[in-house]
mmCIF file of C-alpha atoms and ligand atoms in Angstrom:
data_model
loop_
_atom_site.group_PDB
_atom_site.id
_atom_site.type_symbol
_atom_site.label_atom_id
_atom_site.label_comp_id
_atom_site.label_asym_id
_atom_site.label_seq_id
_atom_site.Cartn_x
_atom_site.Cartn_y
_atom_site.Cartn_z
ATOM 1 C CA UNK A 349 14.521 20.889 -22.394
ATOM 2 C CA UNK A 350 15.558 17.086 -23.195
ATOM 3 C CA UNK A 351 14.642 15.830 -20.286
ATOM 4 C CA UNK A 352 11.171 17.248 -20.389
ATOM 5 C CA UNK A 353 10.936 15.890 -24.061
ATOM 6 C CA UNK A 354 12.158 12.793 -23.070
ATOM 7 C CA UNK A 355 9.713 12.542 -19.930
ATOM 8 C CA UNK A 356 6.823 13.316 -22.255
ATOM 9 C CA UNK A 357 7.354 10.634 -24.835
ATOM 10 C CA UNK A 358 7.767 8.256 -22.232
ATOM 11 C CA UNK A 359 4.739 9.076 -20.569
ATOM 12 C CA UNK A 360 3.089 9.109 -23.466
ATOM 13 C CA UNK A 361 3.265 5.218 -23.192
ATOM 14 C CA UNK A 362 0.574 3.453 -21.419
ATOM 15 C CA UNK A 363 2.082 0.996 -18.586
ATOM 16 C CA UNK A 364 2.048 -2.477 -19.194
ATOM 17 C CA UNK A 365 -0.002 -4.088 -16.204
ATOM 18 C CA UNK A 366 1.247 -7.718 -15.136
ATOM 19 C CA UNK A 367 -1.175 -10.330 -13.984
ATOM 20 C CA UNK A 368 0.312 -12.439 -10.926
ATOM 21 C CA UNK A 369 0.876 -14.855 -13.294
ATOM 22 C CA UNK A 370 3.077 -13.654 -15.422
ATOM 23 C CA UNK A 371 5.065 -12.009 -12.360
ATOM 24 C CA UNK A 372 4.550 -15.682 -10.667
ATOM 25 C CA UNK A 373 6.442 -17.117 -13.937
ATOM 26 C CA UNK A 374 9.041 -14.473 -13.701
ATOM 27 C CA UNK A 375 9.988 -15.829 -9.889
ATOM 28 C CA UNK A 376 9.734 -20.005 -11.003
ATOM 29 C CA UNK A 377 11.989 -19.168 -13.607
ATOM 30 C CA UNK A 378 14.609 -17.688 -11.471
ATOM 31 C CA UNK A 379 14.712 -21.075 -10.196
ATOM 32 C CA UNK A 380 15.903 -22.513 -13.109
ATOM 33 C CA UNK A 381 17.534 -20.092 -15.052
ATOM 34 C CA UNK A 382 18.744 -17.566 -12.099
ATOM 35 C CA UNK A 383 21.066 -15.052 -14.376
ATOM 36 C CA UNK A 384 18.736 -15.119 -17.701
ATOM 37 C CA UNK A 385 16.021 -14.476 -16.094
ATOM 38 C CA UNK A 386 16.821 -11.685 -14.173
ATOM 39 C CA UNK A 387 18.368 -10.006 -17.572
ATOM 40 C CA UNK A 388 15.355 -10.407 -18.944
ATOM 41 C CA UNK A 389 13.527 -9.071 -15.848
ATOM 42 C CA UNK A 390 15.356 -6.429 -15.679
ATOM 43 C CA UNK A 391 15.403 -5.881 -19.377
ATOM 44 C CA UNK A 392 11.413 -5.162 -19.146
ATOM 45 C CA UNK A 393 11.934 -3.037 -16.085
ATOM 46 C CA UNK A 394 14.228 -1.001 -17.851
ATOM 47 C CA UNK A 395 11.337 -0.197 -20.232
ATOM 48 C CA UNK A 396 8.535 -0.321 -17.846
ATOM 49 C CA UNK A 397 9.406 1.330 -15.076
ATOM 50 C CA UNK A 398 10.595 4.993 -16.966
ATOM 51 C CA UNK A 399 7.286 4.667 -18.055
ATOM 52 C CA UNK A 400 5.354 4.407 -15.087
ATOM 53 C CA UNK A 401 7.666 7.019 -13.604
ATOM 54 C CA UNK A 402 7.252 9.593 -15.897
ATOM 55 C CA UNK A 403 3.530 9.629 -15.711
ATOM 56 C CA UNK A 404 4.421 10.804 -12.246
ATOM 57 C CA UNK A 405 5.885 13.342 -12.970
ATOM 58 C CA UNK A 406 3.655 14.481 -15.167
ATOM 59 C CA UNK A 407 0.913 14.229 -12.494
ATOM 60 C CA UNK A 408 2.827 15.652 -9.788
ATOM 61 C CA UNK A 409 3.570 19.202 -11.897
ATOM 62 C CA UNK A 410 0.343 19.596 -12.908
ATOM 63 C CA UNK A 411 -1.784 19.070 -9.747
ATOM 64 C CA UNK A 412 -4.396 21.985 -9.207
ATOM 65 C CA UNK A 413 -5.180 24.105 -6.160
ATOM 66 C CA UNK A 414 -1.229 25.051 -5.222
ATOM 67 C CA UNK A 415 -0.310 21.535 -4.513
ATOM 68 C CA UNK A 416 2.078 21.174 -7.369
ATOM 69 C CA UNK A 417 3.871 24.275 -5.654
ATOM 70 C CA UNK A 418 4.236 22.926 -2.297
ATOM 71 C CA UNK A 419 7.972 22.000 -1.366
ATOM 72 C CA UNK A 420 7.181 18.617 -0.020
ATOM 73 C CA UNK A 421 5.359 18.207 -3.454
ATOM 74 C CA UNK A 422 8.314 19.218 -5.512
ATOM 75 C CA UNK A 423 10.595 17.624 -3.654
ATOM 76 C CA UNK A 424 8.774 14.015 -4.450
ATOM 77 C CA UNK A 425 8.339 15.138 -7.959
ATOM 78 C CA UNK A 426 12.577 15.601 -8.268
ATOM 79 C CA UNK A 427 12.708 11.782 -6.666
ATOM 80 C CA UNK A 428 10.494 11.013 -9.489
ATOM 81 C CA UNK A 429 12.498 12.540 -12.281
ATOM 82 C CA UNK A 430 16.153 11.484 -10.802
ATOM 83 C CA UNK A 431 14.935 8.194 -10.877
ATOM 84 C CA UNK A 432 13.444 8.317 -14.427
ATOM 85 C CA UNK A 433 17.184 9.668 -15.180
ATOM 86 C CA UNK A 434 19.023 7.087 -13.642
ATOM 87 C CA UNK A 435 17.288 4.340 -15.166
ATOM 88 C CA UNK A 436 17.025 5.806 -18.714
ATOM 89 C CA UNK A 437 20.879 7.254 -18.671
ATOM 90 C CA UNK A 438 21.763 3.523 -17.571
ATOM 91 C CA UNK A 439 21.068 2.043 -20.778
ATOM 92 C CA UNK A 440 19.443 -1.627 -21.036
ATOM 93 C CA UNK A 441 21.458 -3.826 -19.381
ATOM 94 C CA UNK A 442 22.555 -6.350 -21.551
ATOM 95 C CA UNK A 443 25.365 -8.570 -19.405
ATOM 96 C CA UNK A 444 24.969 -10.385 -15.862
ATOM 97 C CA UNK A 445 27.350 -7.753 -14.861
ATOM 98 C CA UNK A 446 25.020 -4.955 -16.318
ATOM 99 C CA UNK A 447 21.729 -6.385 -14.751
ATOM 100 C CA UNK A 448 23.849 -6.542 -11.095
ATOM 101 C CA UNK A 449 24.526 -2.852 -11.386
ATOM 102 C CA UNK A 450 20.988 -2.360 -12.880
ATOM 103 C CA UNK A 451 19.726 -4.249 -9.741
ATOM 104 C CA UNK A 452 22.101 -1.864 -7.236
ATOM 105 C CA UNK A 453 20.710 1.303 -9.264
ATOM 106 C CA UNK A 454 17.252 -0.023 -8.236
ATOM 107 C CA UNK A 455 17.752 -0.813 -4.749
ATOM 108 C CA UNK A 456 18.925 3.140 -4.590
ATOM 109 C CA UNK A 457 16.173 4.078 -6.446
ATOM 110 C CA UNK A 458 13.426 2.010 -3.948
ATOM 111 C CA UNK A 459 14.886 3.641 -1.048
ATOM 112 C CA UNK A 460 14.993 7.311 -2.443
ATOM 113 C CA UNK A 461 11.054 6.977 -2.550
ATOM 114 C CA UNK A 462 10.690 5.548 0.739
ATOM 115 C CA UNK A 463 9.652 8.625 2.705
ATOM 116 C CA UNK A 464 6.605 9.404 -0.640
ATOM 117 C CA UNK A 465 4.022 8.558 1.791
ATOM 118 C CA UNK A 466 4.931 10.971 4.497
ATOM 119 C CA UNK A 467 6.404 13.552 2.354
ATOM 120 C CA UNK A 468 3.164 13.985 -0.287
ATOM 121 C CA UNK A 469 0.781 13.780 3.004
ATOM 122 C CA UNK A 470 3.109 16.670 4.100
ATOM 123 C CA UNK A 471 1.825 18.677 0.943
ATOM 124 C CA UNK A 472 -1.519 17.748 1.296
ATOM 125 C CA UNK A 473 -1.616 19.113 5.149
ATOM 126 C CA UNK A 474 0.318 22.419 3.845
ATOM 127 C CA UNK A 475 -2.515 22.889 1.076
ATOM 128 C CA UNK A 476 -5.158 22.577 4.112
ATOM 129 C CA UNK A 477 -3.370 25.040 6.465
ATOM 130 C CA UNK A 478 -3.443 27.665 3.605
ATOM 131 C CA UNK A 479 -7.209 27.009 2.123
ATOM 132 C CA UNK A 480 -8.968 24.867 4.872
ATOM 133 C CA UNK A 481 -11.401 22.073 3.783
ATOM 134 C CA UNK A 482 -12.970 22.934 0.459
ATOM 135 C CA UNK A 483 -14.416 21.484 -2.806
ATOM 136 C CA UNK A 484 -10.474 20.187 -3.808
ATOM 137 C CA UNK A 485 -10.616 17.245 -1.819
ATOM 138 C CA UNK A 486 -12.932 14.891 -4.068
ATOM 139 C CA UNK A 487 -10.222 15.856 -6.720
ATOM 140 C CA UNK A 488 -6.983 15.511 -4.202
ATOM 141 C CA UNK A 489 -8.589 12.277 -3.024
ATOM 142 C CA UNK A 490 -8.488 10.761 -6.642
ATOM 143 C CA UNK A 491 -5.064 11.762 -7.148
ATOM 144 C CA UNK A 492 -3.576 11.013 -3.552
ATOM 145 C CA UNK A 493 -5.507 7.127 -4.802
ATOM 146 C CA UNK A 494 -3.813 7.008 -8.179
ATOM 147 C CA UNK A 495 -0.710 8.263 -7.138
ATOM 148 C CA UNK A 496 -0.328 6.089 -4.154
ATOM 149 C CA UNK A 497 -1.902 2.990 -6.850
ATOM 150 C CA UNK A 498 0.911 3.843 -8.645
ATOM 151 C CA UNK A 499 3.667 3.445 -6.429
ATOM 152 C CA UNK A 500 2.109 0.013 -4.791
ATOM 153 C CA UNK A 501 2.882 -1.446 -8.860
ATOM 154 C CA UNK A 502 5.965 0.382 -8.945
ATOM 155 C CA UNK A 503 7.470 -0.740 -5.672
ATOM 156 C CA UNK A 504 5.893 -4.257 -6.542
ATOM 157 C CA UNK A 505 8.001 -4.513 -9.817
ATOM 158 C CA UNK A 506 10.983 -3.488 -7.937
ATOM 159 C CA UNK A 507 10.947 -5.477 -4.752
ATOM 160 C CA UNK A 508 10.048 -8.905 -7.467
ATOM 161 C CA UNK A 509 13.004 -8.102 -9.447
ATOM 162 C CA UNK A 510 15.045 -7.779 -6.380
ATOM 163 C CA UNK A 511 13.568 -10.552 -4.927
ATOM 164 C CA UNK A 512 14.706 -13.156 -8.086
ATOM 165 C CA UNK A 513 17.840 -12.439 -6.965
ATOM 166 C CA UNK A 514 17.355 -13.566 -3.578
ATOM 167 C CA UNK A 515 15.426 -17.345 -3.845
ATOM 168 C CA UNK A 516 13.753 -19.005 -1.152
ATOM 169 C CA UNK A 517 11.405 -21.720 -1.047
ATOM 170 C CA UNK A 518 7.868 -21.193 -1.392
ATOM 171 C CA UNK A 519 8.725 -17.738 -3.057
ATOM 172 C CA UNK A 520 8.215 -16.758 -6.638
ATOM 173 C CA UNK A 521 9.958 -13.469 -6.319
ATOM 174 C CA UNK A 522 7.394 -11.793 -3.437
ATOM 175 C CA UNK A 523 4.820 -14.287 -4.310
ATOM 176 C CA UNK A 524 4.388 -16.738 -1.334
ATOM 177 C CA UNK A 525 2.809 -19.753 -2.622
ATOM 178 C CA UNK A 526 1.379 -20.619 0.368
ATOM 179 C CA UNK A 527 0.363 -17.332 1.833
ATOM 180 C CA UNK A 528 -1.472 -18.295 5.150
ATOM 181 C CA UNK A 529 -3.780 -16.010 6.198
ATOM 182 C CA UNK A 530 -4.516 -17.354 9.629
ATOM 183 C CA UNK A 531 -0.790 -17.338 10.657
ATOM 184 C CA UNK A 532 -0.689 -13.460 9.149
ATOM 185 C CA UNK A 533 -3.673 -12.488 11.430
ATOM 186 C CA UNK A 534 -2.040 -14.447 14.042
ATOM 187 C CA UNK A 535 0.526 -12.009 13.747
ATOM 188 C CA UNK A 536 -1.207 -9.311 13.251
ATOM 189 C CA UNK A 537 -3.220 -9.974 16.599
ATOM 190 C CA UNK A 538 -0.163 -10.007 18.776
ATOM 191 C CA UNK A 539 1.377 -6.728 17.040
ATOM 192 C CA UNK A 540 -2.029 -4.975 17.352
ATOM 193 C CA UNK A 541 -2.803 -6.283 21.160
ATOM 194 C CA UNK A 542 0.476 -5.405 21.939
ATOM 195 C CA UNK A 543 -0.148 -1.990 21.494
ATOM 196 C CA UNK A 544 -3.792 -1.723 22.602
ATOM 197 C CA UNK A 545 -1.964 -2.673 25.652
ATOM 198 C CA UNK A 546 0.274 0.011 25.571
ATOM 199 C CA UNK A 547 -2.344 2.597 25.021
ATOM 200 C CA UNK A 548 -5.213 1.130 27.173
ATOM 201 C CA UNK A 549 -3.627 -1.347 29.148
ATOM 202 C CA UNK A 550 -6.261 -4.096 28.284
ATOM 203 C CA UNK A 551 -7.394 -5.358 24.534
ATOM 204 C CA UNK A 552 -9.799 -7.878 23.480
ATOM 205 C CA UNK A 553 -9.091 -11.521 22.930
ATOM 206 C CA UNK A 554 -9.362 -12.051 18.897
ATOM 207 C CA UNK A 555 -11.059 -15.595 17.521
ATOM 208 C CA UNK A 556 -9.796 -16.850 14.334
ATOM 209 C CA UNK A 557 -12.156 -19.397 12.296
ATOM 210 C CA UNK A 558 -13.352 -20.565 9.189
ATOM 211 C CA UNK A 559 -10.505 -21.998 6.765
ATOM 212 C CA UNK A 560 -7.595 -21.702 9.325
ATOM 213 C CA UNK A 561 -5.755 -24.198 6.807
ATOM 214 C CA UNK A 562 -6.288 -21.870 3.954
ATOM 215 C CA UNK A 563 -2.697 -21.028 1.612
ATOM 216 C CA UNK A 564 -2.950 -19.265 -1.617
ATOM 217 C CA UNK A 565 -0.535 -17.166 -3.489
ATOM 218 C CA UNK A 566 -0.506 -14.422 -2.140
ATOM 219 C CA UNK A 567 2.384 -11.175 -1.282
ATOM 220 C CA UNK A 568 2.394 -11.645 2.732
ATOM 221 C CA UNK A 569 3.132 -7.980 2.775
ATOM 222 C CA UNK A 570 0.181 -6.484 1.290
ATOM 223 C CA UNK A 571 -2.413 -8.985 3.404
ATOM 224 C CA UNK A 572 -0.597 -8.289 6.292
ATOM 225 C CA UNK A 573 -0.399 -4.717 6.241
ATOM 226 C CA UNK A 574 -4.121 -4.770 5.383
ATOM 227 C CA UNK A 575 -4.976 -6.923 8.869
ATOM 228 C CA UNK A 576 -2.589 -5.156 10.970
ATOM 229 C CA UNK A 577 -4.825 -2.020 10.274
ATOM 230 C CA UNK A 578 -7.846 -3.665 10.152
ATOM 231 C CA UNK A 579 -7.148 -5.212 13.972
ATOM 232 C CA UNK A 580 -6.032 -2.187 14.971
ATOM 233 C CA UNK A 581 -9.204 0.148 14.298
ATOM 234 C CA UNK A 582 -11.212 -3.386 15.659
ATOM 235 C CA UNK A 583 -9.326 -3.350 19.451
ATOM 236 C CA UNK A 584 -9.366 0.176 19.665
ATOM 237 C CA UNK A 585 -13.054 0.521 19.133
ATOM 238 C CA UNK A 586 -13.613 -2.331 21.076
ATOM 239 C CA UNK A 587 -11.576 -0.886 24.237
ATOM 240 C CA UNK A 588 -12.856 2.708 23.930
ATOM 241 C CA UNK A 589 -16.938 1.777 23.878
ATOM 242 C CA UNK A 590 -16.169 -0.919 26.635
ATOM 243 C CA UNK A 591 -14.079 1.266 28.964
ATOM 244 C CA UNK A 592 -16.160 0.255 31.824
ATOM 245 C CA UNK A 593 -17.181 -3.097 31.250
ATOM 246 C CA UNK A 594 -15.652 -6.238 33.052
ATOM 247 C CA UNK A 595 -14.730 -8.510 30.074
ATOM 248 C CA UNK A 596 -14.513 -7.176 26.593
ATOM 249 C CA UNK A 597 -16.524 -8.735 23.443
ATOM 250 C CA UNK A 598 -13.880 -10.972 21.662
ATOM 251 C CA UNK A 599 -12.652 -9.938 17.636
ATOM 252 C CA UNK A 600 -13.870 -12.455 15.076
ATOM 253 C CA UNK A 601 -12.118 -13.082 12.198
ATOM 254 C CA UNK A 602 -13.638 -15.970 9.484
ATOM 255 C CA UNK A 603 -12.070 -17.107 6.624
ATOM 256 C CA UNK A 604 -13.431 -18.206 3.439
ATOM 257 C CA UNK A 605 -12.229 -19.399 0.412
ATOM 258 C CA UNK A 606 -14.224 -19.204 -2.636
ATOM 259 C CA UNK A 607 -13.856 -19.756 -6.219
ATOM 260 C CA UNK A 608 -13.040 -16.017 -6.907
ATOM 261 C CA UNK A 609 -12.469 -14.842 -3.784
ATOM 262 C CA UNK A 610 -10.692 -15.424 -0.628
ATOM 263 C CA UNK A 611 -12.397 -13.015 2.052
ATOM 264 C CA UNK A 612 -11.780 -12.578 5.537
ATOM 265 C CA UNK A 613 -13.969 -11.043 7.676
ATOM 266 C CA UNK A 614 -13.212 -9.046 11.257
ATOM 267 C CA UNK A 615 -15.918 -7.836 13.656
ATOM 268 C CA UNK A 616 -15.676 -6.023 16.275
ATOM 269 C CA UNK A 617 -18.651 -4.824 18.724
ATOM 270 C CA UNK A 618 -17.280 -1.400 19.214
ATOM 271 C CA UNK A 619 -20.327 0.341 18.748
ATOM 272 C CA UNK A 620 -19.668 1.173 14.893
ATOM 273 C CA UNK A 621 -20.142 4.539 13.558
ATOM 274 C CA UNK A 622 -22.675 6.924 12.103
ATOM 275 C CA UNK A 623 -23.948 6.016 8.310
ATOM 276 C CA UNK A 624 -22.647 9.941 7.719
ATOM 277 C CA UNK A 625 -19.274 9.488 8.504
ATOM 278 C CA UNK A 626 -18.201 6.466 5.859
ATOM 279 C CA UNK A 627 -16.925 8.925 3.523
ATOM 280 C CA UNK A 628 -14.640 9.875 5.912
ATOM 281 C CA UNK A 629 -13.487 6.608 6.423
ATOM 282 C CA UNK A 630 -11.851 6.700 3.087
ATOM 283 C CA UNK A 631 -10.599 10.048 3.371
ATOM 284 C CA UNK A 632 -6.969 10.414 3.509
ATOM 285 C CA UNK A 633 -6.414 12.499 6.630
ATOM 286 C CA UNK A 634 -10.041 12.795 7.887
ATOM 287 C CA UNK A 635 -8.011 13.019 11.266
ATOM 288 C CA UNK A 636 -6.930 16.151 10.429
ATOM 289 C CA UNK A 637 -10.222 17.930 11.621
ATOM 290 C CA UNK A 638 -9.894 17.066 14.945
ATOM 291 C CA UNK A 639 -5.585 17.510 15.362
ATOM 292 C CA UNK A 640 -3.171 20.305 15.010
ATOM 293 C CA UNK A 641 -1.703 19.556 12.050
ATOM 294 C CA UNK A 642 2.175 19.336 13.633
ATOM 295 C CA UNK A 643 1.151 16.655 15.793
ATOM 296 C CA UNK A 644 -0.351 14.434 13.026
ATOM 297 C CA UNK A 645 3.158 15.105 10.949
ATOM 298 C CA UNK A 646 4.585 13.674 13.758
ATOM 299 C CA UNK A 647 3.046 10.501 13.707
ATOM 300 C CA UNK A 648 2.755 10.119 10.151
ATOM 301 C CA UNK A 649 6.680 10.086 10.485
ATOM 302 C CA UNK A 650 6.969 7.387 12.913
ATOM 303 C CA UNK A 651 4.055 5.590 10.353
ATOM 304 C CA UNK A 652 6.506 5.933 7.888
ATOM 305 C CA UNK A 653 9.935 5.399 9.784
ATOM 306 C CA UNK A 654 8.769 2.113 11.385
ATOM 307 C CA UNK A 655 6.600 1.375 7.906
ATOM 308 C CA UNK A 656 4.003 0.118 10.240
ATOM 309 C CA UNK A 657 1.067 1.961 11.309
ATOM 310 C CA UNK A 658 0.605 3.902 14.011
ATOM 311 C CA UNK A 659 -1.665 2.990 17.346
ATOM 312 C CA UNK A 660 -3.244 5.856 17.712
ATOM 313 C CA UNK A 661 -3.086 7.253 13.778
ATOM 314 C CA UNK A 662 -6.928 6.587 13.684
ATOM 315 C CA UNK A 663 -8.555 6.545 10.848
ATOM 316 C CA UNK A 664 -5.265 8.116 8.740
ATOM 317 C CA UNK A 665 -3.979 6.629 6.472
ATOM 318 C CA UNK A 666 -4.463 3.485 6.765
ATOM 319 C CA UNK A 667 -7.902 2.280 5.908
ATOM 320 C CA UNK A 668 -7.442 4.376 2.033
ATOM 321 C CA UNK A 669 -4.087 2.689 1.755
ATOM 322 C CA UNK A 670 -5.308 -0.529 2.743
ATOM 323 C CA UNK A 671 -8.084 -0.570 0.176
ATOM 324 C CA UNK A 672 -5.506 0.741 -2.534
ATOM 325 C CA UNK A 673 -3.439 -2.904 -0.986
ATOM 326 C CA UNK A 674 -7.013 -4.868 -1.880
ATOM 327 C CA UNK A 675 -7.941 -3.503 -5.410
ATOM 328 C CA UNK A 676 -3.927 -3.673 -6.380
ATOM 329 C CA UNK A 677 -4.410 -7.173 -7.377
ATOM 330 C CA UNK A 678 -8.519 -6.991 -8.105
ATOM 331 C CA UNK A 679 -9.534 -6.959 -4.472
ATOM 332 C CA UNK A 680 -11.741 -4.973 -2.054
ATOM 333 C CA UNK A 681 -12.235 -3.812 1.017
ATOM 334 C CA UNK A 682 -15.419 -3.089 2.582
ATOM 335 C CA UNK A 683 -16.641 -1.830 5.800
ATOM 336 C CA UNK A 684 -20.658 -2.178 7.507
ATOM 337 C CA UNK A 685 -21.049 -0.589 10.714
ATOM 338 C CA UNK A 686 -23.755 -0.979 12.648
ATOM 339 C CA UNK A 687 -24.231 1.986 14.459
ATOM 340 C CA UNK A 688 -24.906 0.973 18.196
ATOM 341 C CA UNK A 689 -23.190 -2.245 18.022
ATOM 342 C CA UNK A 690 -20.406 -2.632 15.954
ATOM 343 C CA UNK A 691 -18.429 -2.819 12.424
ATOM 344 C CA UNK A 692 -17.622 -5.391 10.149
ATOM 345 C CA UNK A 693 -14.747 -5.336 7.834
ATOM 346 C CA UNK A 694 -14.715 -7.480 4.614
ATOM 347 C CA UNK A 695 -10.978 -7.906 3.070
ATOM 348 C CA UNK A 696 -11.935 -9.495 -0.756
ATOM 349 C CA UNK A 697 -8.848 -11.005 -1.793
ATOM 350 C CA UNK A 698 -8.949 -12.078 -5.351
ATOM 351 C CA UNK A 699 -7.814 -15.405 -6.071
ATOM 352 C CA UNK A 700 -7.319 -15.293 -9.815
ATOM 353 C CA UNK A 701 -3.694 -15.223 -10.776
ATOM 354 C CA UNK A 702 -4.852 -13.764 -14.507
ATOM 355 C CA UNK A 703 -6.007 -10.818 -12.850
ATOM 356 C CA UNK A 704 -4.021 -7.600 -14.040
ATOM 357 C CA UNK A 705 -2.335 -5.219 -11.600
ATOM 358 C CA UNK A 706 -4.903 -2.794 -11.331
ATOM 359 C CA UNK A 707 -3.049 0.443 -12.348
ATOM 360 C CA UNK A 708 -5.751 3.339 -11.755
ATOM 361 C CA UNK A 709 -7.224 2.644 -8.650
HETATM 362 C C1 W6P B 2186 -14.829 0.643 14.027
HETATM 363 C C2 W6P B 2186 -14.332 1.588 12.966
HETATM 364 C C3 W6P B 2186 -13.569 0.631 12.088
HETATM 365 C C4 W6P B 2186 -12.881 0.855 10.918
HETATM 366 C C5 W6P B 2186 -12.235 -0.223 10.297
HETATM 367 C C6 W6P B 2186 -12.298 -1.492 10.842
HETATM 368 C C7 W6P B 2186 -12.989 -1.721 12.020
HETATM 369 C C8 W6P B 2186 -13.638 -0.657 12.633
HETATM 370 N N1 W6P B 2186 -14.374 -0.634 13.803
HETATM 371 O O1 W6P B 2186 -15.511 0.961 14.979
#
């Protein structure tokens, strides 16, 4: 039909990545010119985003094993599509007035995707209740990794745009200038000790050094949900190889900032884990071996209800996602366990603001 015609040129367009520079500019701008710049913001999103839409889905129809068939599946792949529809049957907004209806269209659109997350992890756990672990999940990892890459740039453009309309100082758009990381761990540590002591009643003290004093630009979002999970996997191991012990080993967390690189550093001595099992680290669902499928549906809704990760997810989710947070904007994330003792998590922030979105995980 049209719409398949018209989703296949579009896709047939390579997205344009931004480098936090440009998207940086986009937010000082706003400052000074707030209505023509968001015209012309939302002028490129009206090209951009139908493009990085309809390579979704694209994608989404033609994943292999039965996935593509799976209601949850379909169901993301119609968001996908109504979206592409709104924005292209919109037009280019060309008028203040055009770019505020543009902007309302968009805040509809960012919502409709909300539930992605939980619904395409729905699809994945049907696909393993009807075939069971097998060769397909090197190839479902690599697409659950682009697709969710995707949608990190996508939401990013949309939340910026949004954001321009909305100034506050210190922000370029969602840019903080002066992205702290000790005050985000700070946070961080009393949202993940809060619920250590909810599940265990006790959680280790966490010590924050190195460049305390450290800002950079930086979207507060993406760090923090990166050290919320981080902490969390840190105090649980901590608690559950210490059960018996009197005091437990503090957290560390260093900070350093580098020329390239800002990189923070969390240890924990929670007795680390086998060499073998770092693959399944950055599994998506390597849970799912040892729970009944329901009951990790269950808490993959409150993950994505609350938008913050569950306690006692494990080793869900959240580490993959995480990393796809890091390498978004050129960063990494990198875990050495010491088997016996404990792990060490390296978050690689990349400080260059003329790196690229990265677009393909
Ligand atoms: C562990 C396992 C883990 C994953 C990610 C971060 C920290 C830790 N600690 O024992």
């Amino acid at each position: 039909q049209a719409l398949r015609r018209e989703i296949a040129r579009a896709a047939s367009h390579r997205g344009t990545p931004l480098t936090v520079r440009e998207l940086y500019a986009f937010g000082q701008r706003a400052l000074l010119a707030p209505n023509a710049t968001r015209l012309h913001s939302a002028q490129w999103l009206h090209s951009e985003l139908p493009v990085r839409l309809a390579h979704r889905v694209l994608e989404l129809s033609e994943l292999p094993y039965g996935l593509a068939e799976m209601p949850s599946v379909k169901e993301v792949k119609d968001m996908y599509q109504n979206s592409f529809c709104d924005i292209v049957e919109s037009g280019r907004p060309d008028t203040y007035l055009e770019e505020q209806n543009f902007s309302e269209m968009l805040t509809s659109i960012r919502t409709r995707h909300d539930d992605v997350v939980r619904l395409i992890a729905k699809g994945v756990i049907e696909l393993k209740e009807h075939c069971g672990r097998t060769s397909s999940d090197l190839e479902i990892r690599s697409f659950l990794d682009r697709f969710y890459m995707s949608r990190i740039g996508i939401r990013v453009l949309m939340s910026h745009h949004l954001a321009l309309g909305d100034p506050s100082p210190g922000m370029a758009g969602v840019i903080n200038r002066f992205c702290k990381p000790s005050h985000l761990i700070e946070q961080a540590v009393v949202a993940t000790r809060s619920l250590a002591y909810q599940h265990y009643g006790e959680a280790p003290t966490v010590e924050i050094r190195g460049n305390t004093q450290l800002q950079f630009p930086y979207i507060d979002s993406h760090l923090y949900l990166c050290l919320f999970e981080l902490l969390k996997n840190s105090l649980r191991a901590t608690v559950e190889t210490h059960r018996d012990a009197d005091v437990l080993p503090p957290v560390r967390c260093i900070i350093a900032d580098g020329v390239e690189d800002v990189t923070i550093k969390i240890s924990d001595e929670g007795g680390g884990f086998r060499r073998s099992e770092m693959k399944g680290v950055w599994t998506y669902l390597y849970t799912t071996a040892k729970l009944p499928p329901k009951q990790l549906l269950e808490m993959e809704d409150r993950i994505d209800r609350t938008n913050r990760p569950d306690p006692i997810a494990g080793f869900g989710y959240g580490l993959p996602l995480s990393r796809l947070y890091a390498r978004y904007w050129g960063g990494e994330l990198a875990l050495a366990s010491m088997e016996g003792y404990g792990t060490d998590a390296y978050l690689h922030l990349s400080k260059l603001g003329d790196k690229k979105e990265c677009l393909t995980a």
